């Protein structure tokens, strides 16, 4: 079983170490100082009191690797369109694409059923290129719950969590998704195979759609956003709008709004990924986390006044800083940064 991790940053590097330790034939695609360090010294994972170093194949040229059984995409979601052509040598007739990214994935409406079946979303897949050129039929959904960070080039620190729920767009438990789940479990990860993967996608997005842009606007950590009356109320308003959109697509939420906010509050003084990107001068994931929800609201006719206001402000802030990840943004080499 040949596995390529496309974007071996914090999450991709964590997966790479764990899968390599489990004996998987894993290759990592990275770039820059991180790639140079992995080639020279291997990839090191710091997990609690334990340190593990592995020496997988590492490259910035996918053509060196050949056809893969699974490609696990751990890039920032807005980076995927920019690597479609480079990804082609990895694709064979049976290759599966595992979307371990934040937000709504490009394949969302594949085998969805109903009037939106096979629709594409311009905010996350401009022109439907990912759908056509990577292939919606290849997709396996994956939600990323662990928190990790690159401590130094070639060194990943695991902060918490090991849960990577998986699921076919159709809801079937296929041999492909089961094989991958079994490998994840052998690597010490949790990988439940879900028959309603979209429910889990929205559950995570439910927090990202409000907490991320609010944090980028206020520089507040999760505990502050969830306890300050004004930002908590704004978060709730955006979440209620988001829930209304998701439920029109048949999504079921297994917790209510207040419980979801409380769960975020308990995480503590954590900076969201959008705030971290802003502080580090990296393009922010506005479209995959926020604009796409607005677009889906337009599709369903669900009004989103709170989301619209916050989206307008965070987009303008990102444009001023030169960090907008939108489809109309000029090409920026930083847009290909790994997660």
Tab-separated table of C-alpha atoms in Angstrom:
chain	number	residue	atom	x	y	z
A	1	UNK	CA	0.000	0.000	0.000
A	2	UNK	CA	1.675	3.204	-1.203
A	3	UNK	CA	0.670	6.404	0.586
A	4	UNK	CA	1.692	9.940	-0.307
A	5	UNK	CA	1.145	12.767	2.148
A	6	UNK	CA	0.818	15.912	0.068
A	7	UNK	CA	1.804	18.806	2.296
A	8	UNK	CA	3.928	17.371	5.098
A	9	UNK	CA	3.609	20.293	7.484
A	10	UNK	CA	2.333	20.011	11.043
A	11	UNK	CA	-0.578	17.612	10.494
A	12	UNK	CA	0.964	15.907	7.477
A	13	UNK	CA	4.231	15.400	9.320
A	14	UNK	CA	2.427	13.937	12.333
A	15	UNK	CA	0.601	11.483	10.086
A	16	UNK	CA	3.822	10.695	8.252
A	17	UNK	CA	5.670	9.736	11.416
A	18	UNK	CA	2.839	7.626	12.777
A	19	UNK	CA	2.232	5.788	9.492
A	20	UNK	CA	5.953	5.188	8.931
A	21	UNK	CA	6.308	3.787	12.450
A	22	UNK	CA	3.471	1.396	11.618
A	23	UNK	CA	5.420	0.119	8.614
A	24	UNK	CA	3.502	1.896	5.856
A	25	UNK	CA	5.163	2.701	2.535
A	26	UNK	CA	4.789	6.448	2.977
A	27	UNK	CA	6.219	9.365	1.013
A	28	UNK	CA	6.083	13.028	2.000
A	29	UNK	CA	5.827	16.070	-0.234
A	30	UNK	CA	7.161	19.246	1.317
A	31	UNK	CA	9.427	22.128	0.422
A	32	UNK	CA	11.978	24.635	1.666
A	33	UNK	CA	13.873	24.343	4.935
A	34	UNK	CA	11.427	21.745	6.265
A	35	UNK	CA	12.127	19.443	3.328
A	36	UNK	CA	15.881	19.993	3.565
A	37	UNK	CA	15.853	19.121	7.267
A	38	UNK	CA	13.809	15.950	6.708
A	39	UNK	CA	16.165	14.803	3.977
A	40	UNK	CA	19.204	15.414	6.152
A	41	UNK	CA	18.042	14.281	9.588
A	42	UNK	CA	14.694	12.561	9.085
A	43	UNK	CA	11.345	13.672	10.473
A	44	UNK	CA	11.039	13.901	14.254
A	45	UNK	CA	7.851	13.850	16.294
A	46	UNK	CA	7.763	15.170	19.855
A	47	UNK	CA	4.778	13.657	21.643
A	48	UNK	CA	4.667	14.223	25.388
A	49	UNK	CA	7.811	12.683	26.829
A	50	UNK	CA	8.437	10.581	23.730
A	51	UNK	CA	10.548	11.386	20.677
A	52	UNK	CA	10.319	9.438	17.429
A	53	UNK	CA	12.363	9.932	14.269
A	54	UNK	CA	11.608	8.300	10.922
A	55	UNK	CA	13.260	8.509	7.503
A	56	UNK	CA	10.554	8.316	4.821
A	57	UNK	CA	10.998	9.379	1.211
A	58	UNK	CA	10.730	13.165	1.016
A	59	UNK	CA	10.531	15.283	-2.108
A	60	UNK	CA	9.143	18.451	-3.645
A	61	UNK	CA	8.611	16.666	-6.978
A	62	UNK	CA	5.626	14.267	-7.025
A	63	UNK	CA	6.796	12.847	-10.363
A	64	UNK	CA	9.585	11.037	-8.472
A	65	UNK	CA	7.074	8.914	-6.563
A	66	UNK	CA	4.844	7.303	-9.196
A	67	UNK	CA	1.268	6.141	-8.791
A	68	UNK	CA	-0.042	5.912	-5.213
A	69	UNK	CA	-2.838	3.938	-3.583
A	70	UNK	CA	-3.796	6.843	-1.324
A	71	UNK	CA	-2.925	10.523	-1.469
A	72	UNK	CA	-3.605	12.254	1.839
A	73	UNK	CA	-3.938	15.981	1.166
A	74	UNK	CA	-2.893	17.985	4.203
A	75	UNK	CA	-2.343	21.302	2.449
A	76	UNK	CA	-4.206	24.434	3.394
A	77	UNK	CA	-7.479	24.092	1.506
A	78	UNK	CA	-6.898	27.187	-0.630
A	79	UNK	CA	-3.617	25.688	-1.883
A	80	UNK	CA	-5.046	22.598	-3.560
A	81	UNK	CA	-5.987	24.114	-6.915
A	82	UNK	CA	-2.414	25.351	-7.302
A	83	UNK	CA	-0.947	21.828	-7.185
A	84	UNK	CA	-3.433	19.948	-9.387
A	85	UNK	CA	-1.001	19.614	-12.288
A	86	UNK	CA	1.896	18.494	-10.085
A	87	UNK	CA	-0.354	15.871	-8.510
A	88	UNK	CA	-1.152	14.104	-11.780
A	89	UNK	CA	1.826	11.632	-11.779
A	90	UNK	CA	0.527	10.263	-8.466
A	91	UNK	CA	-2.879	9.373	-9.875
A	92	UNK	CA	-3.662	5.901	-11.171
A	93	UNK	CA	-7.007	4.302	-12.000
A	94	UNK	CA	-7.541	3.179	-8.401
A	95	UNK	CA	-5.883	6.018	-6.453
A	96	UNK	CA	-8.003	7.440	-3.622
A	97	UNK	CA	-7.771	11.067	-2.481
A	98	UNK	CA	-8.123	11.632	1.267
A	99	UNK	CA	-9.060	15.245	2.009
A	100	UNK	CA	-7.593	15.954	5.443
A	101	UNK	CA	-8.317	19.680	5.141
A	102	UNK	CA	-10.394	22.253	6.990
A	103	UNK	CA	-13.779	23.358	5.724
A	104	UNK	CA	-16.041	22.057	2.985
A	105	UNK	CA	-14.146	19.770	0.551
A	106	UNK	CA	-14.349	20.035	-3.239
A	107	UNK	CA	-16.271	16.744	-3.523
A	108	UNK	CA	-19.046	17.746	-1.112
A	109	UNK	CA	-21.952	17.231	-3.514
A	110	UNK	CA	-20.628	13.982	-5.021
A	111	UNK	CA	-23.189	11.231	-4.320
A	112	UNK	CA	-25.044	13.751	-2.190
A	113	UNK	CA	-28.469	13.128	-3.668
A	114	UNK	CA	-31.199	15.671	-4.254
A	115	UNK	CA	-31.196	18.789	-6.376
A	116	UNK	CA	-27.584	19.727	-5.601
A	117	UNK	CA	-26.077	16.402	-6.688
A	118	UNK	CA	-22.745	16.969	-8.512
A	119	UNK	CA	-22.763	20.736	-7.907
A	120	UNK	CA	-19.428	22.480	-7.479
A	121	UNK	CA	-18.680	25.436	-5.208
A	122	UNK	CA	-16.817	28.338	-6.754
A	123	UNK	CA	-15.435	29.666	-3.466
A	124	UNK	CA	-13.464	26.460	-2.802
A	125	UNK	CA	-13.073	24.967	-6.287
A	126	UNK	CA	-12.870	27.753	-8.872
A	127	UNK	CA	-14.093	26.511	-12.220
A	128	UNK	CA	-14.609	23.010	-10.800
A	129	UNK	CA	-10.991	22.083	-11.521
A	130	UNK	CA	-10.478	19.888	-8.465
A	131	UNK	CA	-13.711	18.041	-9.212
A	132	UNK	CA	-12.654	17.336	-12.812
A	133	UNK	CA	-8.883	16.993	-12.623
A	134	UNK	CA	-8.422	15.253	-9.277
A	135	UNK	CA	-11.785	13.536	-9.411
A	136	UNK	CA	-14.699	13.615	-7.016
A	137	UNK	CA	-15.067	9.856	-7.483
A	138	UNK	CA	-11.640	9.334	-5.858
A	139	UNK	CA	-12.479	11.151	-2.637
A	140	UNK	CA	-12.515	9.866	0.924
A	141	UNK	CA	-13.488	12.406	3.573
A	142	UNK	CA	-11.284	12.972	6.614
A	143	UNK	CA	-11.755	15.351	9.534
A	144	UNK	CA	-8.640	16.487	11.369
A	145	UNK	CA	-9.034	16.932	15.122
A	146	UNK	CA	-5.438	16.778	16.475
A	147	UNK	CA	-3.456	19.936	17.193
A	148	UNK	CA	0.164	19.893	16.040
A	149	UNK	CA	2.802	22.452	15.148
A	150	UNK	CA	6.158	22.642	13.396
A	151	UNK	CA	8.595	23.351	16.226
A	152	UNK	CA	11.578	23.596	13.875
A	153	UNK	CA	12.315	22.408	10.334
A	154	UNK	CA	11.966	18.633	10.397
A	155	UNK	CA	10.480	18.626	13.911
A	156	UNK	CA	6.746	18.254	14.671
A	157	UNK	CA	5.249	18.720	18.126
A	158	UNK	CA	2.017	16.921	18.926
A	159	UNK	CA	-0.136	19.081	21.224
A	160	UNK	CA	-3.289	17.003	21.650
A	161	UNK	CA	-5.683	14.595	19.939
A	162	UNK	CA	-5.366	11.669	17.543
A	163	UNK	CA	-8.830	11.438	15.976
A	164	UNK	CA	-9.225	11.339	12.168
A	165	UNK	CA	-12.802	10.275	11.305
A	166	UNK	CA	-13.076	8.883	7.761
A	167	UNK	CA	-15.962	8.338	5.391
A	168	UNK	CA	-17.010	7.734	1.802
A	169	UNK	CA	-19.169	10.456	0.216
A	170	UNK	CA	-21.763	7.753	-0.485
A	171	UNK	CA	-21.845	6.624	3.147
A	172	UNK	CA	-20.772	3.096	2.161
A	173	UNK	CA	-18.189	1.172	4.184
A	174	UNK	CA	-15.979	0.215	1.245
A	175	UNK	CA	-12.851	-1.908	1.344
A	176	UNK	CA	-10.802	1.202	0.457
A	177	UNK	CA	-11.945	3.261	3.430
A	178	UNK	CA	-11.760	0.270	5.783
A	179	UNK	CA	-8.174	-0.521	4.720
A	180	UNK	CA	-7.173	3.055	5.393
A	181	UNK	CA	-8.923	3.106	8.760
A	182	UNK	CA	-7.202	-0.139	9.767
A	183	UNK	CA	-3.831	1.380	8.865
A	184	UNK	CA	-4.560	4.520	10.891
A	185	UNK	CA	-5.507	2.390	13.887
A	186	UNK	CA	-2.319	0.344	13.501
A	187	UNK	CA	-0.469	3.675	13.575
A	188	UNK	CA	-1.962	4.538	16.958
A	189	UNK	CA	-4.663	6.859	15.629
A	190	UNK	CA	-8.428	6.876	16.022
A	191	UNK	CA	-10.146	6.516	12.653
A	192	UNK	CA	-13.840	5.724	12.975
A	193	UNK	CA	-15.489	5.097	9.611
A	194	UNK	CA	-18.652	7.181	9.487
A	195	UNK	CA	-21.682	6.598	7.278
A	196	UNK	CA	-22.544	10.321	7.509
A	197	UNK	CA	-19.174	12.011	7.046
A	198	UNK	CA	-20.794	15.333	6.091
A	199	UNK	CA	-22.343	15.647	9.562
A	200	UNK	CA	-18.859	15.539	11.069
A	201	UNK	CA	-17.501	18.012	8.507
A	202	UNK	CA	-20.158	20.535	9.528
A	203	UNK	CA	-19.646	19.900	13.245
A	204	UNK	CA	-16.025	20.994	12.988
A	205	UNK	CA	-16.806	23.778	10.523
A	206	UNK	CA	-19.514	25.043	12.893
A	207	UNK	CA	-16.825	26.395	15.182
A	208	UNK	CA	-14.351	27.416	12.478
A	209	UNK	CA	-16.875	29.567	10.612
A	210	UNK	CA	-17.275	31.926	13.568
A	211	UNK	CA	-14.294	31.572	15.906
A	212	UNK	CA	-11.664	31.891	13.165
A	213	UNK	CA	-12.743	35.205	11.623
A	214	UNK	CA	-13.694	36.714	14.989
A	215	UNK	CA	-10.256	35.841	16.345
A	216	UNK	CA	-8.566	37.389	13.306
A	217	UNK	CA	-10.546	40.597	13.860
A	218	UNK	CA	-10.094	40.797	17.637
A	219	UNK	CA	-6.864	38.835	18.253
A	220	UNK	CA	-8.768	37.051	21.026
A	221	UNK	CA	-8.184	33.437	22.003
A	222	UNK	CA	-11.012	30.893	22.170
A	223	UNK	CA	-11.627	31.281	25.890
A	224	UNK	CA	-12.085	35.031	25.506
A	225	UNK	CA	-14.331	34.777	22.433
A	226	UNK	CA	-16.563	32.261	24.207
A	227	UNK	CA	-16.867	34.155	27.492
A	228	UNK	CA	-17.075	37.811	26.404
A	229	UNK	CA	-20.819	38.469	26.019
A	230	UNK	CA	-20.535	40.329	22.705
A	231	UNK	CA	-18.276	37.882	20.863
A	232	UNK	CA	-20.117	34.892	22.310
A	233	UNK	CA	-23.425	36.326	21.048
A	234	UNK	CA	-21.922	37.003	17.625
A	235	UNK	CA	-20.508	33.474	17.476
A	236	UNK	CA	-23.906	32.055	18.365
A	237	UNK	CA	-25.642	34.120	15.691
A	238	UNK	CA	-23.252	32.871	12.976
A	239	UNK	CA	-23.601	29.299	14.198
A	240	UNK	CA	-27.414	29.480	14.089
A	241	UNK	CA	-27.229	30.753	10.498
A	242	UNK	CA	-24.774	28.000	9.602
A	243	UNK	CA	-26.948	25.334	11.181
A	244	UNK	CA	-29.908	26.528	9.146
A	245	UNK	CA	-27.921	26.142	5.926
A	246	UNK	CA	-26.519	22.716	6.816
A	247	UNK	CA	-29.903	21.339	7.812
A	248	UNK	CA	-31.346	22.210	4.415
A	249	UNK	CA	-28.804	19.710	3.032
A	250	UNK	CA	-29.950	17.036	5.501
A	251	UNK	CA	-27.105	17.471	7.987
A	252	UNK	CA	-27.777	16.406	11.586
A	253	UNK	CA	-25.913	18.063	14.470
A	254	UNK	CA	-25.275	15.774	17.424
A	255	UNK	CA	-24.803	18.675	19.867
A	256	UNK	CA	-26.568	22.016	20.232
A	257	UNK	CA	-25.080	25.480	19.774
A	258	UNK	CA	-24.427	26.169	23.456
A	259	UNK	CA	-22.651	22.858	23.954
A	260	UNK	CA	-20.462	23.511	20.890
A	261	UNK	CA	-19.486	26.944	22.207
A	262	UNK	CA	-18.769	25.526	25.659
A	263	UNK	CA	-16.571	22.876	24.111
A	264	UNK	CA	-14.512	25.597	22.447
A	265	UNK	CA	-14.318	27.607	25.674
A	266	UNK	CA	-12.865	24.625	27.494
A	267	UNK	CA	-9.987	24.450	25.012
A	268	UNK	CA	-8.672	27.541	26.772
A	269	UNK	CA	-6.309	30.268	25.552
A	270	UNK	CA	-5.914	28.799	22.071
A	271	UNK	CA	-5.258	30.898	18.982
A	272	UNK	CA	-7.281	29.782	15.981
A	273	UNK	CA	-5.484	28.808	12.784
A	274	UNK	CA	-6.686	32.000	11.097
A	275	UNK	CA	-5.242	34.181	13.831
A	276	UNK	CA	-1.965	32.254	13.711
A	277	UNK	CA	-1.789	32.754	9.944
A	278	UNK	CA	-2.482	36.474	10.328
A	279	UNK	CA	0.277	36.861	12.910
A	280	UNK	CA	2.740	34.913	10.745
A	281	UNK	CA	1.905	36.785	7.571
A	282	UNK	CA	0.427	33.760	5.781
A	283	UNK	CA	-2.715	33.651	3.602
A	284	UNK	CA	-5.779	32.995	5.717
A	285	UNK	CA	-8.317	30.247	4.990
A	286	UNK	CA	-11.245	32.609	4.613
A	287	UNK	CA	-12.954	30.994	1.641
A	288	UNK	CA	-12.888	27.320	2.784
A	289	UNK	CA	-14.104	28.236	6.272
A	290	UNK	CA	-16.413	31.213	5.786
A	291	UNK	CA	-17.113	32.252	2.184
A	292	UNK	CA	-18.203	28.730	1.263
A	293	UNK	CA	-20.886	28.833	3.968
A	294	UNK	CA	-22.145	32.123	2.554
A	295	UNK	CA	-22.174	30.572	-0.942
A	296	UNK	CA	-24.150	27.580	0.314
A	297	UNK	CA	-26.536	29.971	2.040
A	298	UNK	CA	-27.130	31.682	-1.286
A	299	UNK	CA	-27.841	28.290	-2.863
A	300	UNK	CA	-30.487	27.478	-0.267
A	301	UNK	CA	-31.929	30.944	0.245
A	302	UNK	CA	-30.975	31.009	3.932
A	303	UNK	CA	-30.099	34.589	5.000
A	304	UNK	CA	-26.749	35.078	6.743
A	305	UNK	CA	-26.577	38.703	8.002
A	306	UNK	CA	-24.172	38.027	10.890
A	307	UNK	CA	-21.865	35.889	8.777
A	308	UNK	CA	-21.998	38.417	5.917
A	309	UNK	CA	-20.849	41.244	8.184
A	310	UNK	CA	-17.967	39.331	9.739
A	311	UNK	CA	-16.896	37.934	6.368
A	312	UNK	CA	-16.804	41.422	4.829
A	313	UNK	CA	-14.633	42.729	7.663
A	314	UNK	CA	-12.174	39.838	7.807
A	315	UNK	CA	-11.828	39.782	4.018
A	316	UNK	CA	-11.048	43.494	3.959
A	317	UNK	CA	-8.528	43.053	6.756
A	318	UNK	CA	-6.859	40.232	4.863
A	319	UNK	CA	-6.765	42.234	1.634
A	320	UNK	CA	-5.107	45.174	3.363
A	321	UNK	CA	-2.505	42.825	4.839
A	322	UNK	CA	-2.005	41.065	1.485
A	323	UNK	CA	-3.175	37.779	2.997
A	324	UNK	CA	-6.470	37.152	1.228
A	325	UNK	CA	-6.815	33.565	-0.009
A	326	UNK	CA	-9.786	34.310	-2.266
A	327	UNK	CA	-10.302	33.193	-5.816
A	328	UNK	CA	-9.863	36.766	-7.043
A	329	UNK	CA	-6.604	37.279	-5.186
A	330	UNK	CA	-3.417	37.642	-7.261
A	331	UNK	CA	-1.122	34.643	-7.435
A	332	UNK	CA	1.128	34.557	-4.402
A	333	UNK	CA	3.802	31.895	-3.872
A	334	UNK	CA	2.887	31.798	-0.196
A	335	UNK	CA	-0.484	30.359	-1.202
A	336	UNK	CA	1.253	27.030	-1.694
A	337	UNK	CA	2.375	26.840	1.938
A	338	UNK	CA	1.636	23.517	3.601
A	339	UNK	CA	-0.581	23.210	6.646
